[in-house]
Short mmCIF file of C-alpha atoms in Angstrom, two decimals:
data_model
loop_
_atom_site.label_atom_id
_atom_site.label_comp_id
_atom_site.label_asym_id
_atom_site.label_seq_id
_atom_site.Cartn_x
_atom_site.Cartn_y
_atom_site.Cartn_z
CA MET A 1434 57.93 -0.72 42.84
CA VAL A 1435 55.10 -3.22 43.04
CA THR A 1436 56.33 -6.74 42.15
CA SER A 1437 54.20 -9.79 41.94
CA SER A 1438 54.00 -13.26 40.36
CA CYS A 1439 51.38 -15.52 39.22
CA ILE A 1440 50.87 -18.89 37.68
CA ALA A 1441 50.07 -18.96 33.73
CA PHE A 1442 47.86 -21.61 32.62
CA SER A 1443 48.37 -22.33 28.88
CA GLY A 1444 45.16 -24.36 28.64
CA PHE A 1445 42.12 -22.87 26.93
CA HIS A 1446 38.95 -22.89 28.95
CA PRO A 1447 36.64 -25.95 28.03
CA SER A 1448 33.81 -23.76 26.89
CA ILE A 1449 35.77 -22.06 24.30
CA SER A 1450 36.43 -25.11 22.30
CA LYS A 1451 32.71 -26.03 21.89
CA THR A 1452 30.83 -24.89 19.03
CA LEU A 1453 28.10 -22.13 20.18
CA THR A 1454 24.69 -23.71 19.36
CA LEU A 1455 21.36 -22.09 20.18
CA VAL A 1456 17.94 -22.81 18.67
CA ALA A 1457 16.51 -19.41 18.07
CA LYS A 1458 12.83 -19.01 19.12
CA SER A 1459 11.02 -17.78 15.96
CA GLN A 1460 7.86 -15.75 15.97
CA SER A 1461 6.06 -17.80 13.42
CA LYS A 1462 6.56 -21.38 11.67
CA SER A 1463 7.37 -19.53 8.51
CA ASN A 1464 10.03 -17.28 9.85
CA SER A 1465 13.53 -18.87 9.77
CA ASN A 1466 15.26 -15.64 10.23
CA PRO A 1467 17.56 -16.02 13.18
CA TYR A 1468 17.53 -12.35 13.82
CA LYS A 1469 15.29 -10.37 16.10
CA PRO A 1470 11.96 -9.79 14.87
CA GLY A 1471 11.78 -6.43 13.00
CA GLN A 1472 15.53 -6.31 12.52
CA MET A 1473 16.89 -6.11 8.98
CA ASN A 1474 19.27 -8.93 8.01
CA PRO A 1475 22.53 -7.40 8.73
CA ASN A 1476 23.90 -9.39 5.44
CA PRO A 1477 21.13 -9.06 2.83
CA ASN A 1478 23.50 -10.28 0.39
CA PRO A 1479 25.05 -13.60 1.62
CA THR A 1480 27.65 -13.67 -1.24
CA THR A 1481 29.21 -10.40 -0.46
CA THR A 1482 32.29 -10.87 1.81
CA SER A 1483 34.25 -7.75 1.06
CA ASN A 1484 35.34 -5.63 3.96
CA ASN A 1485 34.66 -2.58 2.24
CA ASN A 1486 34.40 0.72 4.45
CA SER A 1487 32.23 2.57 1.95
CA ASN A 1488 29.73 -0.30 1.92
CA ASN A 1489 29.72 -0.48 5.64
CA ASN A 1490 29.25 3.27 6.03
CA ASN A 1491 26.26 3.24 3.85
CA ASN A 1492 24.59 0.57 6.11
CA ASN A 1493 25.73 2.23 9.36
CA ASN A 1494 24.31 5.48 8.58
CA ARG A 1495 20.90 4.12 8.70
CA THR A 1496 19.30 3.86 12.09
CA PRO A 1497 17.02 1.20 13.41
CA PRO A 1498 13.13 1.83 12.81
CA ARG A 1499 11.67 4.04 15.54
CA ARG A 1500 9.31 2.05 17.76
CA ASN A 1501 6.20 4.02 19.04
CA PRO A 1502 7.01 4.69 22.83
CA ARG A 1503 3.34 4.61 23.50
CA ASN A 1504 2.97 0.90 22.41
CA ARG A 1505 6.15 -0.07 24.22
CA LYS A 1506 6.14 -0.55 27.97
CA SER A 1507 9.63 0.43 29.47
CA SER A 1508 11.56 -2.53 30.66
CA TYR A 1509 12.35 -0.17 33.69
CA CYS A 1510 8.86 -0.77 35.04
CA SER A 1511 9.22 -4.33 34.76
CA SER A 1512 9.21 -6.94 37.59
CA ARG A 1513 12.25 -9.26 37.99
CA ARG A 1514 9.88 -12.24 37.03
CA SER A 1515 9.08 -10.46 33.69
CA VAL A 1516 12.76 -9.50 33.12
CA LEU A 1517 13.75 -13.19 33.58
CA LYS A 1518 11.03 -14.34 31.22
CA LYS A 1519 12.04 -11.84 28.48
CA SER A 1520 15.71 -12.78 28.73
CA PHE A 1521 15.09 -16.53 28.39
CA ASN A 1522 12.87 -16.04 25.50
CA GLN A 1523 14.58 -13.74 23.35
CA GLU A 1524 16.42 -14.65 20.10
CA GLN A 1525 20.05 -14.82 19.70
CA VAL A 1526 21.70 -12.06 17.47
CA MET A 1527 23.91 -13.48 14.83
CA PHE A 1528 26.14 -10.85 13.23
CA THR A 1529 27.43 -11.92 9.82
CA THR A 1530 28.57 -8.76 8.13
CA PRO A 1531 32.31 -8.29 7.71
CA LEU A 1532 33.85 -6.11 10.36
CA SER A 1533 35.00 -2.60 9.63
CA ASP A 1534 38.62 -1.89 9.17
CA ASP A 1535 38.46 0.62 11.90
CA PRO A 1536 36.09 -0.89 14.45
CA VAL A 1537 34.70 1.14 17.33
CA VAL A 1538 33.46 -0.37 20.60
CA GLY A 1539 30.77 0.98 23.02
CA ILE A 1540 31.63 0.44 26.73
CA ILE A 1541 28.82 0.84 29.11
CA GLY A 1542 30.34 1.64 32.49
CA GLY A 1543 33.13 3.83 33.56
CA GLY A 1544 34.50 2.12 36.51
CA MET A 1545 37.75 0.58 36.92
CA SER A 1546 36.78 -2.30 34.67
CA GLY A 1547 35.38 -0.32 31.88
CA LEU A 1548 38.15 2.31 31.94
CA VAL A 1549 41.01 -0.19 32.02
CA CYS A 1550 39.32 -2.02 29.13
CA ALA A 1551 39.19 1.24 26.97
CA LEU A 1552 42.92 1.90 27.57
CA GLU A 1553 44.00 -1.44 26.77
CA LEU A 1554 41.74 -1.34 23.57
CA GLU A 1555 43.50 1.85 22.52
CA LYS A 1556 46.95 0.00 22.87
CA ARG A 1557 45.89 -2.42 20.47
CA GLY A 1558 44.44 0.41 18.09
CA VAL A 1559 40.81 0.25 18.68
CA LYS A 1560 38.65 3.24 19.42
CA SER A 1561 36.01 3.19 22.08
CA THR A 1562 33.44 5.27 23.49
CA VAL A 1563 32.69 5.10 27.40
CA PHE A 1564 29.08 5.88 28.73
CA ASP A 1565 28.90 6.53 32.24
CA THR A 1566 26.13 7.54 34.73
CA GLY A 1567 28.41 9.47 37.11
CA ILE A 1568 27.32 13.20 37.72
CA HIS A 1569 30.42 14.20 39.71
CA GLY A 1570 32.94 12.04 37.90
CA LEU A 1571 34.11 8.62 36.40
CA GLY A 1572 35.34 5.61 38.60
CA GLY A 1573 32.20 3.84 39.85
CA ARG A 1574 33.48 2.28 43.24
CA MET A 1575 36.67 4.52 43.03
CA GLY A 1576 34.52 7.28 44.70
CA THR A 1577 35.92 9.96 46.82
CA ARG A 1578 33.41 12.72 48.11
CA ILE A 1579 34.75 16.25 49.03
CA ILE A 1580 32.53 18.53 50.98
CA ASP A 1581 33.35 22.34 50.88
CA PRO A 1582 34.22 24.52 52.26
CA GLN A 1583 36.28 22.73 55.14
CA PRO A 1584 36.90 20.57 53.02
CA LEU A 1585 35.81 17.24 54.38
CA VAL A 1586 37.07 14.31 52.30
CA PHE A 1587 35.72 10.65 52.25
CA ASP A 1588 36.68 7.57 50.32
CA HIS A 1589 32.92 6.32 50.38
CA ALA A 1590 33.42 3.16 48.26
CA ALA A 1591 36.75 1.26 47.71
CA GLN A 1592 39.07 1.76 50.83
CA PHE A 1593 42.22 0.45 49.84
CA PHE A 1594 43.70 -2.17 47.52
CA MET A 1595 46.45 -4.72 47.28
CA VAL A 1596 48.46 -6.35 44.39
CA SER A 1597 48.90 -9.93 43.35
CA ASP A 1598 48.78 -9.75 39.55
CA PRO A 1599 51.68 -8.48 37.43
CA ARG A 1600 49.55 -6.80 35.00
CA PHE A 1601 47.84 -4.77 37.69
CA ALA A 1602 51.09 -4.17 39.20
CA GLU A 1603 52.33 -2.24 36.00
CA LEU A 1604 49.37 -0.01 36.34
CA VAL A 1605 50.04 0.63 40.04
CA ASN A 1606 53.74 1.25 39.35
CA ARG A 1607 52.72 4.13 36.92
CA TRP A 1608 50.44 5.58 39.71
CA LEU A 1609 53.40 5.28 42.21
CA GLU A 1610 55.63 7.16 39.70
CA LYS A 1611 52.76 9.89 39.42
CA ASP A 1612 52.47 10.17 43.21
CA LEU A 1613 48.77 9.05 42.64
CA VAL A 1614 48.97 6.26 45.03
CA ARG A 1615 51.11 5.39 48.06
CA GLU A 1616 51.42 2.45 50.68
CA TRP A 1617 48.97 2.70 53.52
CA GLN A 1618 51.19 2.45 56.56
CA ASP A 1619 48.48 2.99 59.16
CA THR A 1620 47.61 0.02 61.46
CA ILE A 1621 44.37 -1.97 60.37
CA GLY A 1622 43.07 -4.87 61.97
CA GLU A 1623 39.82 -6.51 63.71
CA LEU A 1624 37.90 -4.56 66.13
CA GLU A 1625 35.85 -6.85 68.59
CA VAL A 1626 32.82 -5.72 70.57
CA GLY A 1627 34.03 -3.82 73.57
CA GLY A 1628 37.13 -2.24 71.92
CA GLN A 1629 39.43 -5.06 71.62
CA PHE A 1630 41.55 -4.40 68.71
CA VAL A 1631 43.69 -6.93 67.03
CA PRO A 1632 46.23 -5.78 64.35
CA LEU A 1633 46.32 -7.78 61.11
CA PRO A 1634 49.55 -8.79 59.51
CA SER A 1635 49.95 -8.44 55.76
CA SER A 1636 52.02 -10.33 53.26
CA SER A 1637 51.96 -7.61 50.68
CA PRO A 1638 51.53 -3.64 50.73
CA ARG A 1639 48.23 -2.10 50.97
CA TYR A 1640 47.67 0.96 48.64
CA ILE A 1641 45.49 4.01 48.73
CA GLY A 1642 44.95 7.20 46.68
CA THR A 1643 47.09 9.88 47.89
CA GLN A 1644 44.12 12.19 47.22
CA GLY A 1645 41.53 9.68 47.48
CA MET A 1646 40.38 7.06 45.00
CA ARG A 1647 38.59 9.17 42.25
CA PRO A 1648 41.96 10.61 40.67
CA LEU A 1649 42.69 7.13 39.76
CA ALA A 1650 39.99 6.96 37.21
CA ASP A 1651 40.94 10.50 35.75
CA SER A 1652 44.57 9.25 35.61
CA ILE A 1653 43.57 6.01 33.57
CA LEU A 1654 41.51 8.33 31.11
CA SER A 1655 44.45 10.78 30.86
CA GLN A 1656 46.55 8.05 29.19
CA THR A 1657 44.20 7.82 26.19
CA THR A 1658 43.61 9.82 23.06
CA MET A 1659 41.33 7.38 21.29
CA VAL A 1660 38.63 7.13 24.03
CA ASN A 1661 35.55 9.29 23.88
CA VAL A 1662 33.48 9.77 27.16
CA VAL A 1663 29.98 10.56 27.62
CA ARG A 1664 28.57 11.27 30.94
CA PRO A 1665 26.29 11.48 32.67
CA CYS A 1666 24.44 9.05 30.59
CA TRP A 1667 22.44 6.14 31.24
CA ILE A 1668 22.09 3.86 28.29
CA SER A 1669 18.53 2.44 28.17
CA ASN A 1670 18.41 0.46 25.15
CA ILE A 1671 20.91 -1.48 22.73
CA GLU A 1672 19.55 -2.68 19.41
CA PRO A 1673 21.25 -4.80 16.68
CA TYR A 1674 20.68 -3.34 13.22
CA ASN A 1675 22.54 -3.67 10.00
CA GLY A 1676 25.49 -5.36 11.55
CA MET A 1677 26.02 -2.80 14.36
CA TRP A 1678 24.91 -2.16 17.85
CA HIS A 1679 22.99 1.08 18.07
CA LEU A 1680 22.72 2.58 21.49
CA SER A 1681 20.13 5.02 22.99
CA GLU A 1682 19.23 6.76 25.99
CA ASN A 1683 15.48 7.47 26.46
CA GLN A 1684 15.00 7.21 22.70
CA LYS A 1685 18.00 9.55 22.06
CA PRO A 1686 20.71 7.93 19.83
CA ARG A 1687 23.84 7.67 21.29
CA GLY A 1688 25.94 6.07 18.56
CA GLN A 1689 26.50 2.95 16.75
CA PHE A 1690 29.33 0.47 17.36
CA ASP A 1691 30.98 -2.82 15.97
CA ALA A 1692 31.02 -4.42 19.57
CA ILE A 1693 29.62 -3.66 22.90
CA ILE A 1694 30.86 -4.24 26.34
CA ILE A 1695 28.71 -4.32 29.54
CA ALA A 1696 30.95 -3.00 32.26
CA HIS A 1697 28.38 -2.63 35.05
CA ASN A 1698 25.99 -4.93 36.71
CA GLY A 1699 22.98 -5.34 38.97
CA LYS A 1700 19.27 -4.85 38.19
CA CYS A 1701 19.73 -2.01 35.62
CA ALA A 1702 22.33 -4.30 33.51
CA ASN A 1703 19.68 -7.13 33.77
CA ARG A 1704 17.08 -4.94 32.41
CA LEU A 1705 19.24 -3.73 29.60
CA LEU A 1706 20.08 -7.24 28.46
CA SER A 1707 16.52 -8.57 28.92
CA SER A 1708 15.55 -7.83 25.36
CA SER A 1709 19.02 -7.32 23.88
CA GLY A 1710 19.13 -10.50 21.58
CA LEU A 1711 21.94 -11.79 23.85
CA PRO A 1712 20.50 -14.62 25.90
CA LEU A 1713 23.57 -16.41 26.89
CA ILE A 1714 25.05 -13.13 28.09
CA ALA A 1715 21.91 -12.05 29.78
CA ARG A 1716 21.68 -15.52 31.58
CA GLN A 1717 25.16 -15.29 32.96
CA MET A 1718 24.70 -11.68 34.37
CA LYS A 1719 21.29 -12.82 36.12
CA ARG A 1720 23.34 -15.58 37.86
CA LEU A 1721 25.29 -12.97 39.72
CA GLU A 1722 24.21 -12.29 43.34
CA LEU A 1723 25.01 -8.80 44.82
CA SER A 1724 25.18 -7.66 48.23
CA SER A 1725 23.67 -4.33 49.66
CA ILE A 1726 25.63 -2.18 51.91
CA TRP A 1727 25.07 1.15 53.75
CA ALA A 1728 27.84 3.87 53.89
CA LEU A 1729 27.78 6.50 56.42
CA LEU A 1730 30.12 9.30 56.25
CA ALA A 1731 30.57 11.18 59.40
CA ALA A 1732 32.63 14.21 60.36
CA PHE A 1733 33.47 14.66 64.03
CA GLU A 1734 35.02 17.80 65.86
CA ASP A 1735 37.08 15.76 67.96
CA PRO A 1736 39.00 12.33 67.55
CA LEU A 1737 37.06 9.20 68.18
CA PRO A 1738 37.69 7.95 71.91
CA PHE A 1739 39.82 4.58 72.21
CA GLN A 1740 40.30 2.63 75.25
CA SER A 1741 43.88 2.83 75.80
CA ASN A 1742 44.18 -0.33 77.55
CA LEU A 1743 42.78 -2.21 74.45
CA VAL A 1744 44.21 -0.16 71.52
CA ALA A 1745 47.84 0.78 71.70
CA THR A 1746 47.65 3.21 68.83
CA PRO A 1747 44.74 4.80 67.01
CA PHE A 1748 44.14 2.54 63.83
CA GLY A 1749 43.50 3.61 60.47
CA GLY A 1750 40.97 1.09 59.60
CA ALA A 1751 39.14 -1.91 61.19
CA PHE A 1752 37.03 -4.85 60.29
CA VAL A 1753 34.44 -4.73 62.95
CA LYS A 1754 33.36 -8.04 64.40
CA GLY A 1755 29.96 -9.12 66.04
CA ILE A 1756 27.90 -6.13 65.30
CA ASP A 1757 25.28 -6.25 62.71
CA SER A 1758 25.26 -2.69 61.67
CA VAL A 1759 28.98 -2.06 61.19
CA SER A 1760 31.42 -4.31 59.32
CA TRP A 1761 34.11 -1.57 58.56
CA MET A 1762 35.22 1.78 59.82
CA ALA A 1763 38.20 3.97 58.52
CA ASN A 1764 39.58 7.39 59.38
CA ASN A 1765 39.89 9.16 56.10
CA THR A 1766 41.69 12.26 57.74
CA GLN A 1767 44.45 10.12 59.12
CA LYS A 1768 44.48 7.95 55.93
CA LEU A 1769 44.50 10.73 53.41
CA PHE A 1770 46.44 13.47 55.40
CA SER A 1771 49.08 13.37 58.26
CA PRO A 1772 47.53 12.62 61.78
CA ARG A 1773 46.42 15.64 63.50
CA SER A 1774 44.86 16.53 66.92
CA ASN A 1775 42.76 19.42 65.76
CA GLY A 1776 39.60 18.24 63.67
CA PRO A 1777 37.78 17.85 61.70
CA HIS A 1778 37.90 13.98 61.84
CA CYS A 1779 36.29 12.32 58.86
CA TRP A 1780 35.20 8.69 59.07
CA THR A 1781 33.59 6.19 56.77
CA PHE A 1782 31.43 3.44 58.15
CA PHE A 1783 30.08 0.46 56.19
CA SER A 1784 27.35 -1.66 57.30
CA THR A 1785 27.29 -5.64 57.00
CA ALA A 1786 25.57 -7.28 54.08
CA ALA A 1787 23.09 -8.65 56.26
CA PHE A 1788 22.17 -5.20 57.75
CA GLY A 1789 22.01 -3.85 54.16
CA LYS A 1790 19.52 -6.46 53.06
CA CYS A 1791 17.20 -5.99 56.03
CA ASN A 1792 17.30 -2.18 55.46
CA ARG A 1793 16.91 -1.83 51.72
CA VAL A 1794 15.10 0.88 50.10
CA PRO A 1795 13.83 1.05 46.35
CA GLN A 1796 16.35 2.64 43.97
CA VAL A 1797 15.47 4.50 40.95
CA CYS A 1798 18.45 3.24 38.72
CA LEU A 1799 17.43 5.31 35.64
CA HIS A 1800 18.74 8.48 37.11
CA GLU A 1801 21.17 6.97 39.62
CA GLN A 1802 18.96 8.40 42.55
CA GLU A 1803 18.21 6.93 45.85
CA ASN A 1804 14.83 7.21 47.39
CA ILE A 1805 15.64 6.95 51.03
CA PRO A 1806 12.81 7.81 53.20
CA ALA A 1807 13.62 10.31 56.23
CA SER A 1808 12.43 7.57 58.58
CA THR A 1809 14.69 4.94 57.14
CA ALA A 1810 17.54 7.31 56.91
CA GLU A 1811 17.52 8.36 60.58
CA LYS A 1812 16.98 4.64 61.68
CA VAL A 1813 19.94 3.40 59.74
CA LYS A 1814 22.18 6.33 60.88
CA ALA A 1815 21.30 5.66 64.59
CA SER A 1816 21.85 2.05 64.19
CA MET A 1817 25.25 2.45 62.63
CA LEU A 1818 26.44 4.99 65.21
CA GLU A 1819 25.36 2.78 67.80
CA GLY A 1820 27.13 0.03 66.42
CA VAL A 1821 30.29 2.14 66.35
CA GLU A 1822 29.82 2.98 69.95
CA THR A 1823 29.44 -0.52 71.01
CA ALA A 1824 32.47 -1.57 68.78
CA LEU A 1825 34.60 0.96 70.51
CA GLY A 1826 33.46 -0.02 74.10
CA LEU A 1827 31.75 3.08 74.81
CA SER A 1828 28.87 3.65 77.08
CA LYS A 1829 25.45 4.10 75.36
CA GLY A 1830 24.99 7.68 74.39
CA SER A 1831 28.51 8.81 75.13
CA LEU A 1832 29.53 8.93 71.28
CA GLU A 1833 29.95 12.51 70.16
CA GLN A 1834 27.38 13.39 67.60
CA PRO A 1835 28.91 14.24 64.07
CA PHE A 1836 28.34 17.60 62.66
CA TYR A 1837 28.10 16.37 59.12
CA THR A 1838 26.78 12.99 57.87
CA ARG A 1839 25.84 11.62 54.52
CA LEU A 1840 24.09 8.08 54.00
CA GLN A 1841 24.35 6.27 50.84
CA LEU A 1842 23.02 2.64 50.04
CA TRP A 1843 25.09 0.77 47.63
CA GLY A 1844 22.38 -1.29 46.45
CA ALA A 1845 24.49 -3.59 44.18
CA ALA A 1846 27.63 -3.25 46.34
CA LEU A 1847 29.78 -6.48 45.93
CA PRO A 1848 29.46 -10.00 44.54
CA THR A 1849 28.74 -12.88 46.50
CA ASN A 1850 29.35 -15.44 43.89
CA THR A 1851 31.61 -15.60 40.76
CA PRO A 1852 32.18 -17.76 37.69
CA GLY A 1853 36.17 -17.53 38.13
CA ILE A 1854 36.87 -16.18 34.69
CA PRO A 1855 38.44 -12.98 33.53
CA CYS A 1856 35.69 -12.04 30.89
CA ILE A 1857 32.74 -13.27 28.99
CA PHE A 1858 32.32 -12.74 25.21
CA ASP A 1859 29.69 -13.66 22.72
CA PRO A 1860 31.30 -13.47 19.33
CA HIS A 1861 28.11 -14.02 17.40
CA GLY A 1862 26.64 -11.01 19.01
CA ARG A 1863 29.83 -9.27 19.33
CA ALA A 1864 29.20 -8.32 23.03
CA GLY A 1865 31.14 -8.79 25.97
CA ILE A 1866 31.10 -8.43 29.94
CA CYS A 1867 33.98 -7.21 32.21
CA GLY A 1868 33.76 -6.56 35.79
CA ASP A 1869 35.51 -7.56 39.13
CA TRP A 1870 32.88 -10.00 39.94
CA LEU A 1871 33.95 -12.24 37.19
CA LEU A 1872 37.18 -12.90 39.20
CA GLY A 1873 36.56 -11.89 42.69
CA SER A 1874 35.70 -8.56 44.61
CA SER A 1875 38.44 -5.97 44.29
CA LEU A 1876 40.14 -3.25 42.29
CA GLU A 1877 42.51 -5.71 40.93
CA ALA A 1878 39.89 -8.17 39.87
CA ALA A 1879 38.14 -5.20 37.88
CA ALA A 1880 41.38 -4.23 36.32
CA VAL A 1881 42.29 -7.62 35.20
CA SER A 1882 38.98 -8.30 33.79
CA GLY A 1883 38.94 -5.09 31.77
CA MET A 1884 42.41 -6.06 30.43
CA ALA A 1885 41.41 -9.42 29.42
CA LEU A 1886 38.20 -8.62 27.46
CA ALA A 1887 40.13 -5.86 25.66
CA ASN A 1888 42.76 -8.05 24.47
CA HIS A 1889 40.29 -10.75 23.57
CA ILE A 1890 38.19 -8.43 21.69
CA ALA A 1891 41.10 -6.99 19.74
CA ASP A 1892 42.29 -10.47 18.89
CA PHE A 1893 38.86 -11.03 17.59
CA PHE A 1894 38.94 -7.97 15.34
CA GLN A 1895 42.28 -8.87 14.16
CA GLY A 1896 41.04 -12.14 12.75
CA SER A 1897 38.25 -10.19 11.04
CA GLY A 1898 35.69 -11.88 13.16
CA ALA A 1899 36.49 -15.30 11.40
CA ARG A 1900 35.90 -18.50 13.27
CA PRO A 1901 33.72 -16.82 15.95
CA ASP A 1902 32.85 -20.00 17.89
CA GLU A 1903 36.80 -20.09 18.64
CA PHE A 1904 36.33 -16.82 20.56
CA ALA A 1905 33.30 -17.70 22.78
CA VAL A 1906 34.34 -17.45 26.37
CA GLY A 1907 32.51 -17.70 29.56
CA LEU A 1908 29.03 -18.30 28.20
CA HIS A 1909 28.24 -21.51 30.04
CA ASN A 1910 30.63 -21.30 33.30
CA ASP A 1911 29.21 -22.27 36.46
CA PHE A 1912 29.14 -20.05 39.58
CA ARG A 1913 30.56 -20.62 42.94
CA PRO A 1914 30.30 -18.83 46.27
CA LEU A 1915 32.95 -15.95 46.99
CA GLU A 1916 34.54 -15.57 50.10
CA GLY A 1917 35.96 -12.53 51.56
CA HIS A 1918 34.92 -9.48 53.74
CA ASP A 1919 31.60 -7.67 53.38
CA ILE A 1920 33.60 -4.81 51.64
CA GLY A 1921 35.59 -6.97 49.29
CA GLN A 1922 38.55 -9.06 48.88
CA PHE A 1923 42.13 -8.35 49.81
CA PRO A 1924 44.61 -11.18 48.78
CA GLY A 1925 47.58 -11.02 51.01
CA LEU A 1926 45.88 -9.74 53.97
CA GLU A 1927 46.00 -12.58 56.48
CA THR A 1928 42.62 -13.11 58.05
CA LYS A 1929 40.48 -16.12 58.54
CA GLU A 1930 38.09 -15.10 55.76
CA GLN A 1931 41.02 -14.86 53.26
CA THR A 1932 41.72 -18.62 53.55
CA ASN A 1933 39.27 -19.76 50.82
CA LEU A 1934 39.51 -17.01 48.43
CA VAL A 1935 38.98 -17.75 44.67
CA GLY A 1936 42.61 -17.25 43.24
CA PHE A 1937 43.32 -15.30 40.04
CA GLN A 1938 44.02 -17.67 37.14
CA GLU A 1939 45.52 -16.26 33.98
CA TYR A 1940 43.61 -17.85 31.03
CA GLN A 1941 44.83 -17.61 27.44
CA LEU A 1942 41.57 -16.21 25.96
CA SER A 1943 42.23 -16.58 22.20
CA SER A 1944 43.88 -19.10 20.04
#
């Protein structure tokens, strides 16, 4: 059983107690309507305060006026500069209609944070719909790739995780009971240039998925009965109208919701928020800085050679030091199955963030595709395999060539800065953000963030949206650099990089 402890802070964050003020930019001097141009006032009769579902449903069945797509340039073609300009010039949405007796939340992003948020909302009696771009499945960075017919199995994103928060520990204990996760007993450490391996002590257990990471996402979803999932789906527009958020995918309506949650990040999230009517949330999202990392999946017929005088036993995973093209390497075959001498032997190699930045290629986020030129792919693969060779202390050209490789660029891999707060919520716009980057860079941070936002929104709904300013959180927090490995944070793993980690703090997110 997983046990953990944390310090609870009873104080409320300073930004929550302040009244949210924002001067909306009008389109003309005579226009005093604080809502977006072309948007119908969601409360046409200010004297109406009844929370009557029949009245709300009449309004909710109406859809926003269709804009002529020929006259509207897609934000997906916008430059970063134009996206920034739009975000800072947009008006603040101010919902005033009473909340429904049975509110529904739209969650954009089906990674750990979004799924845990949906699960926690259900525990509080709130329905939700999760929209995710995944073609093969949910989970975001809880990704496991299986290549038939061998099969070859690779964890190609999150490699392992650790536990320090009691709320996350409860979730992990359920996974342990179902044999979905187990402790990773293999030796991990730091691999120096030339093959010098130094094991790393750990003050707490390391966990992996018994069949890879992706089944964990399916497990979270299996615990729900009030969560609808739509995938593959890329929400391209969010629009406030008649007191509801209307979501669409390339002009196709995808539903209307009492509140929305952005559970993903990066360039595409910035574009989605650039004309949303949520300038405070958009501003915080754009402050986030993300690294780019290449992942190389490689299958070998024989085990990788180790220098016996430098490595006592073959390691399961290693943080690679002193090599630009490789920061991490892990033996998936040894990790997910029992060690065996007869292949294949499946390895995951990650580049450094610096290497990822120098070798970036444009990504088409609308369809979650990567446009990797063949020349770039060959260059990156050769550089990474050469880095593995150097790390293991092998002579140049002596490393056996893998019989299978797959290259993937995580263009928005991991955060390099953080506001250090579990979630962000704009009560006037009835919109929030959750994700690991708000607290750190780990599966645990993602889960804790999703839980925090779910309970915060449920409390907001329970109060019928009254006193909204008291529920504003994270809209003005400053960011600070985030320490850790290029592949994430692992609290409890005793390395030099872990000494300055941003610690988890449990905030009371509503009064």
